[in-house]
Amino acid sequence: MKQNRKKIINFIVSGITVLVIVLLLMFNSGVEVLQKISGWVVVPVEKAAHSVFKAMDDFFTGFSDNVQMAKSRAELEAELARLQSMEQQYKEAMLENERLKQLLNEAEDKQEFSFEYAEVIASSSEDYLCVYTLNKGSADGVAKDMPVIAVGGLAGRIISVSEHSSVLMALTDSRSSVPGIVESTRDIGMVKGYVSAGQSGVNCTMTNLPIEVKSRPGDIVKTSGRGGVFPKGIYIGEIIEVSTGDTTLNTTVVVQPSVDFAHLEEVLIVVSF
């Protein structure tokens, strides 16, 4: 039974093969009648085969194009990210360059001083304290009580030093006390960190002033040089409020520091003056 089925299949396949060969010979014989007869079968089959192969070619071409498009998009996105990163780095470099120019101007105004450039690596403004950790220490010649200048003027002084770092106590720290003088009136007092609601504020107070203080809002306050810790003439800030009293203890002014402590990044430590 199986052998008979196999013979039938072989016969059919052989017959189809012979028929195809005959039709192709008739189609290519050059005889018009034979070409017409064979064309009824060959042409539709040829068209069908062409359509199938074209569809397959379009499918694989489209698939390849999609893969290429996805690859190109990924490459463009990576290039865009790289350019955006470069743009951000450029902006940061420009801002840093501008800050350093301003800091250099501070140094040029005080050419008799020796400075050590330092960067802020940490900060803390909690409770009554306002301190900044700098990346320079005793190995760089930094010592306790050295004055620190930033863009704008006096930032404070060094209160502790390790080999490769130091701590700056800001003017606004409640423990800070700097002998100051009002530039226009020559009123002398102590500029101290201002405490508000149990925390260091953004301004300072100037106390120990004469009872009849002559200073007014808008007047400039600089270091007086008394005490020997801070050199004379360093810009501290501007008076924004005056409160007079019947004694020197309750006659005070509020001084707004010229240094922007909220954005302090680079400073100059005064090594000698």
GROMACS .gro file of C-alpha atoms in nm:
model
  273
    1MET     CA    1   0.000   0.000   0.000
    2LYS     CA    2   0.274   0.241   0.099
    3GLN     CA    3   0.472   0.148  -0.211
    4ASN     CA    4   0.172   0.222  -0.435
    5ARG     CA    5   0.126   0.566  -0.268
    6LYS     CA    6   0.492   0.647  -0.319
    7LYS     CA    7   0.472   0.548  -0.686
    8ILE     CA    8   0.167   0.773  -0.736
    9ILE     CA    9   0.345   1.071  -0.574
   10ASN     CA   10   0.655   1.017  -0.786
   11PHE     CA   11   0.438   0.994  -1.097
   12ILE     CA   12   0.259   1.320  -1.018
   13VAL     CA   13   0.583   1.508  -0.944
   14SER     CA   14   0.741   1.375  -1.263
   15GLY     CA   15   0.434   1.472  -1.459
   16ILE     CA   16   0.431   1.826  -1.326
   17THR     CA   17   0.804   1.861  -1.397
   18VAL     CA   18   0.758   1.739  -1.755
   19LEU     CA   19   0.458   1.972  -1.800
   20VAL     CA   20   0.656   2.274  -1.677
   21ILE     CA   21   0.946   2.189  -1.906
   22VAL     CA   22   0.712   2.149  -2.204
   23LEU     CA   23   0.533   2.476  -2.131
   24LEU     CA   24   0.864   2.662  -2.101
   25LEU     CA   25   0.985   2.513  -2.430
   26MET     CA   26   0.660   2.612  -2.599
   27PHE     CA   27   0.680   2.965  -2.453
   28ASN     CA   28   1.033   3.016  -2.578
   29SER     CA   29   0.987   2.828  -2.910
   30GLY     CA   30   0.917   3.140  -3.116
   31VAL     CA   31   0.602   2.978  -3.257
   32GLU     CA   32   0.316   3.219  -3.194
   33VAL     CA   33   0.048   2.955  -3.144
   34LEU     CA   34   0.257   2.757  -2.898
   35GLN     CA   35   0.355   3.076  -2.715
   36LYS     CA   36  -0.010   3.176  -2.673
   37ILE     CA   37  -0.108   2.832  -2.544
   38SER     CA   38   0.179   2.812  -2.298
   39GLY     CA   39   0.136   3.180  -2.205
   40TRP     CA   40  -0.202   3.106  -2.051
   41VAL     CA   41  -0.020   2.907  -1.784
   42VAL     CA   42   0.335   3.048  -1.772
   43VAL     CA   43   0.252   3.422  -1.756
   44PRO     CA   44   0.014   3.406  -1.455
   45VAL     CA   45   0.258   3.178  -1.273
   46GLU     CA   46   0.547   3.413  -1.356
   47LYS     CA   47   0.346   3.717  -1.233
   48ALA     CA   48   0.254   3.539  -0.913
   49ALA     CA   49   0.616   3.439  -0.851
   50HIS     CA   50   0.732   3.794  -0.924
   51SER     CA   51   0.479   3.936  -0.678
   52VAL     CA   52   0.589   3.693  -0.408
   53PHE     CA   53   0.958   3.768  -0.457
   54LYS     CA   54   0.893   4.147  -0.470
   55ALA     CA   55   0.694   4.132  -0.146
   56MET     CA   56   0.975   3.938   0.020
   57ASP     CA   57   1.232   4.189  -0.109
   58ASP     CA   58   1.024   4.486   0.015
   59PHE     CA   59   0.985   4.322   0.355
   60PHE     CA   60   1.356   4.262   0.407
   61THR     CA   61   1.448   4.604   0.262
   62GLY     CA   62   1.201   4.775   0.498
   63PHE     CA   63   1.329   4.573   0.791
   64SER     CA   64   1.686   4.672   0.709
   65ASP     CA   65   1.584   5.038   0.674
   66ASN     CA   66   1.409   5.031   1.012
   67VAL     CA   67   1.716   4.882   1.176
   68GLN     CA   68   1.935   5.150   1.015
   69MET     CA   69   1.695   5.426   1.121
   70ALA     CA   70   1.693   5.302   1.479
   71LYS     CA   71   2.073   5.291   1.479
   72SER     CA   72   2.096   5.642   1.332
   73ARG     CA   73   1.848   5.777   1.589
   74ALA     CA   74   2.046   5.625   1.875
   75GLU     CA   75   2.366   5.778   1.737
   76LEU     CA   76   2.199   6.121   1.703
   77GLU     CA   77   2.062   6.104   2.057
   78ALA     CA   78   2.407   6.014   2.192
   79GLU     CA   79   2.565   6.302   1.998
   80LEU     CA   80   2.298   6.543   2.129
   81ALA     CA   81   2.364   6.432   2.487
   82ARG     CA   82   2.739   6.482   2.433
   83LEU     CA   83   2.688   6.833   2.292
   84GLN     CA   84   2.453   6.928   2.575
   85SER     CA   85   2.709   6.807   2.829
   86MET     CA   86   2.980   7.011   2.655
   87GLU     CA   87   2.755   7.318   2.656
   88GLN     CA   88   2.691   7.281   3.030
   89GLN     CA   89   3.063   7.239   3.099
   90TYR     CA   90   3.133   7.549   2.890
   91LYS     CA   91   2.877   7.754   3.085
   92GLU     CA   92   3.020   7.636   3.418
   93ALA     CA   93   3.373   7.719   3.301
   94MET     CA   94   3.261   8.068   3.194
   95LEU     CA   95   3.092   8.130   3.531
   96GLU     CA   96   3.398   8.004   3.720
   97ASN     CA   97   3.622   8.222   3.506
   98GLU     CA   98   3.412   8.528   3.589
   99ARG     CA   99   3.423   8.451   3.963
  100LEU     CA  100   3.801   8.406   3.951
  101LYS     CA  101   3.839   8.737   3.766
  102GLN     CA  102   3.644   8.912   4.042
  103LEU     CA  103   3.854   8.736   4.307
  104LEU     CA  104   4.170   8.841   4.126
  105ASN     CA  105   4.048   9.201   4.139
  106GLU     CA  106   4.022   9.169   4.518
  107ALA     CA  107   4.384   9.050   4.529
  108GLU     CA  108   4.508   9.326   4.298
  109ASP     CA  109   4.358   9.588   4.529
  110LYS     CA  110   4.573   9.449   4.813
  111GLN     CA  111   4.909   9.380   4.653
  112GLU     CA  112   5.088   9.416   4.988
  113PHE     CA  113   4.913   9.095   5.107
  114SER     CA  114   5.020   8.737   5.044
  115PHE     CA  115   4.731   8.505   4.953
  116GLU     CA  116   4.658   8.135   4.934
  117TYR     CA  117   4.375   8.047   4.696
  118ALA     CA  118   4.123   7.794   4.833
  119GLU     CA  119   3.795   7.635   4.732
  120VAL     CA  120   3.492   7.565   4.950
  121ILE     CA  121   3.437   7.189   4.977
  122ALA     CA  122   3.166   7.186   5.249
  123SER     CA  123   2.949   7.425   5.446
  124SER     CA  124   2.723   7.432   5.752
  125SER     CA  125   2.475   7.699   5.860
  126GLU     CA  126   2.296   7.547   6.155
  127ASP     CA  127   2.186   7.697   6.487
  128TYR     CA  128   2.428   7.980   6.569
  129LEU     CA  129   2.703   7.866   6.334
  130CYS     CA  130   2.801   7.956   5.980
  131VAL     CA  131   3.121   7.779   5.873
  132TYR     CA  132   3.285   7.661   5.550
  133THR     CA  133   3.544   7.388   5.499
  134LEU     CA  134   3.826   7.485   5.263
  135ASN     CA  135   4.060   7.258   5.067
  136LYS     CA  136   4.381   7.416   5.200
  137GLY     CA  137   4.552   7.344   5.533
  138SER     CA  138   4.878   7.363   5.724
  139ALA     CA  139   5.064   7.192   5.439
  140ASP     CA  140   4.978   7.499   5.231
  141GLY     CA  141   5.087   7.747   5.496
  142VAL     CA  142   4.739   7.811   5.640
  143ALA     CA  143   4.717   7.886   6.013
  144LYS     CA  144   4.447   7.966   6.267
  145ASP     CA  145   4.307   8.324   6.276
  146MET     CA  146   4.417   8.407   5.923
  147PRO     CA  147   4.168   8.647   5.756
  148VAL     CA  148   3.976   8.525   5.453
  149ILE     CA  149   3.866   8.741   5.162
  150ALA     CA  150   3.606   8.656   4.898
  151VAL     CA  151   3.445   8.841   4.608
  152GLY     CA  152   3.306   9.156   4.770
  153GLY     CA  153   3.532   9.180   5.073
  154LEU     CA  154   3.590   9.015   5.409
  155ALA     CA  155   3.446   8.666   5.450
  156GLY     CA  156   3.575   8.588   5.803
  157ARG     CA  157   3.872   8.409   5.956
  158ILE     CA  158   4.018   8.060   5.991
  159ILE     CA  159   3.922   7.894   6.322
  160SER     CA  160   4.073   7.546   6.280
  161VAL     CA  161   4.336   7.384   6.058
  162SER     CA  162   4.434   7.031   5.961
  163GLU     CA  163   4.709   6.924   5.722
  164HIS     CA  164   4.505   6.954   5.403
  165SER     CA  165   4.193   7.148   5.504
  166SER     CA  166   4.076   7.434   5.722
  167VAL     CA  167   3.752   7.583   5.856
  168LEU     CA  168   3.637   7.936   5.781
  169MET     CA  169   3.408   8.108   6.032
  170ALA     CA  170   3.191   8.353   5.838
  171LEU     CA  171   3.114   8.710   5.945
  172THR     CA  172   2.753   8.606   6.002
  173ASP     CA  173   2.849   8.334   6.254
  174SER     CA  174   2.722   8.427   6.601
  175ARG     CA  175   3.076   8.383   6.742
  176SER     CA  176   3.231   8.624   6.491
  177SER     CA  177   3.355   8.965   6.607
  178VAL     CA  178   3.549   9.202   6.382
  179PRO     CA  179   3.668   9.555   6.471
  180GLY     CA  180   3.510   9.786   6.214
  181ILE     CA  181   3.496  10.151   6.116
  182VAL     CA  182   3.235  10.347   5.923
  183GLU     CA  183   3.420  10.496   5.628
  184SER     CA  184   3.238  10.831   5.613
  185THR     CA  185   3.184  10.915   5.984
  186ARG     CA  186   3.483  10.725   6.130
  187ASP     CA  187   3.252  10.573   6.393
  188ILE     CA  188   3.427  10.268   6.541
  189GLY     CA  189   3.258   9.955   6.675
  190MET     CA  190   3.248   9.574   6.667
  191VAL     CA  191   3.086   9.395   6.374
  192LYS     CA  192   2.928   9.075   6.503
  193GLY     CA  193   2.730   8.785   6.368
  194TYR     CA  194   2.357   8.848   6.397
  195VAL     CA  195   2.141   8.584   6.565
  196SER     CA  196   1.772   8.565   6.476
  197ALA     CA  197   1.529   8.303   6.608
  198GLY     CA  198   1.819   8.094   6.737
  199GLN     CA  199   2.001   8.085   6.403
  200SER     CA  200   2.273   8.285   6.233
  201GLY     CA  201   2.125   8.548   6.006
  202VAL     CA  202   2.235   8.689   5.672
  203ASN     CA  203   2.336   9.024   5.823
  204CYS     CA  204   2.563   9.151   6.100
  205THR     CA  205   2.526   9.407   6.376
  206MET     CA  206   2.775   9.679   6.465
  207THR     CA  207   2.782   9.755   6.838
  208ASN     CA  208   2.986   9.963   7.087
  209LEU     CA  209   2.915  10.274   6.881
  210PRO     CA  210   2.893  10.630   7.019
  211ILE     CA  211   2.560  10.723   7.178
  212GLU     CA  212   2.503  10.990   6.917
  213VAL     CA  213   2.600  10.778   6.620
  214LYS     CA  214   2.644  10.976   6.299
  215SER     CA  215   2.629  10.681   6.063
  216ARG     CA  216   2.334  10.640   5.830
  217PRO     CA  217   2.195  10.369   5.599
  218GLY     CA  218   2.410  10.342   5.290
  219ASP     CA  219   2.738  10.412   5.474
  220ILE     CA  220   3.027  10.171   5.410
  221VAL     CA  221   3.186   9.967   5.688
  222LYS     CA  222   3.546   9.842   5.665
  223THR     CA  223   3.789   9.671   5.901
  224SER     CA  224   3.954   9.917   6.143
  225GLY     CA  225   4.273   9.715   6.186
  226ARG     CA  226   4.245   9.715   6.563
  227GLY     CA  227   4.334   9.394   6.743
  228GLY     CA  228   4.588   9.284   6.482
  229VAL     CA  229   4.386   8.992   6.340
  230PHE     CA  230   4.234   9.173   6.042
  231PRO     CA  231   4.428   9.423   5.830
  232LYS     CA  232   4.283   9.772   5.802
  233GLY     CA  233   4.063   9.878   5.513
  234ILE     CA  234   3.899   9.551   5.403
  235TYR     CA  235   3.541   9.602   5.286
  236ILE     CA  236   3.287   9.448   5.525
  237GLY     CA  237   2.952   9.573   5.405
  238GLU     CA  238   2.690   9.846   5.401
  239ILE     CA  239   2.474   9.986   5.681
  240ILE     CA  240   2.105   9.916   5.614
  241GLU     CA  241   1.954  10.014   5.950
  242VAL     CA  242   2.045  10.242   6.242
  243SER     CA  243   1.903  10.212   6.593
  244THR     CA  244   2.005  10.477   6.847
  245GLY     CA  245   1.971  10.446   7.224
  246ASP     CA  246   2.060  10.624   7.547
  247THR     CA  247   2.373  10.412   7.601
  248THR     CA  248   2.643  10.261   7.385
  249LEU     CA  249   2.504   9.914   7.459
  250ASN     CA  250   2.170   9.974   7.287
  251THR     CA  251   2.297  10.191   7.003
  252THR     CA  252   2.345   9.954   6.709
  253VAL     CA  253   2.340   9.942   6.333
  254VAL     CA  254   2.263   9.652   6.100
  255VAL     CA  255   2.530   9.580   5.840
  256GLN     CA  256   2.466   9.382   5.522
  257PRO     CA  257   2.786   9.190   5.432
  258SER     CA  258   2.924   9.251   5.085
  259VAL     CA  259   3.009   8.881   5.045
  260ASP     CA  260   2.739   8.651   4.908
  261PHE     CA  261   2.768   8.367   5.160
  262ALA     CA  262   2.484   8.172   4.998
  263HIS     CA  263   2.700   8.122   4.687
  264LEU     CA  264   3.051   8.113   4.832
  265GLU     CA  265   3.277   7.885   4.624
  266GLU     CA  266   3.629   8.032   4.613
  267VAL     CA  267   3.823   8.246   4.863
  268LEU     CA  268   4.164   8.398   4.927
  269ILE     CA  269   4.329   8.323   5.262
  270VAL     CA  270   4.547   8.614   5.376
  271VAL     CA  271   4.871   8.440   5.470
  272SER     CA  272   5.054   8.764   5.555
  273PHE     CA  273   4.987   9.139   5.553
   0.00000   0.00000   0.00000
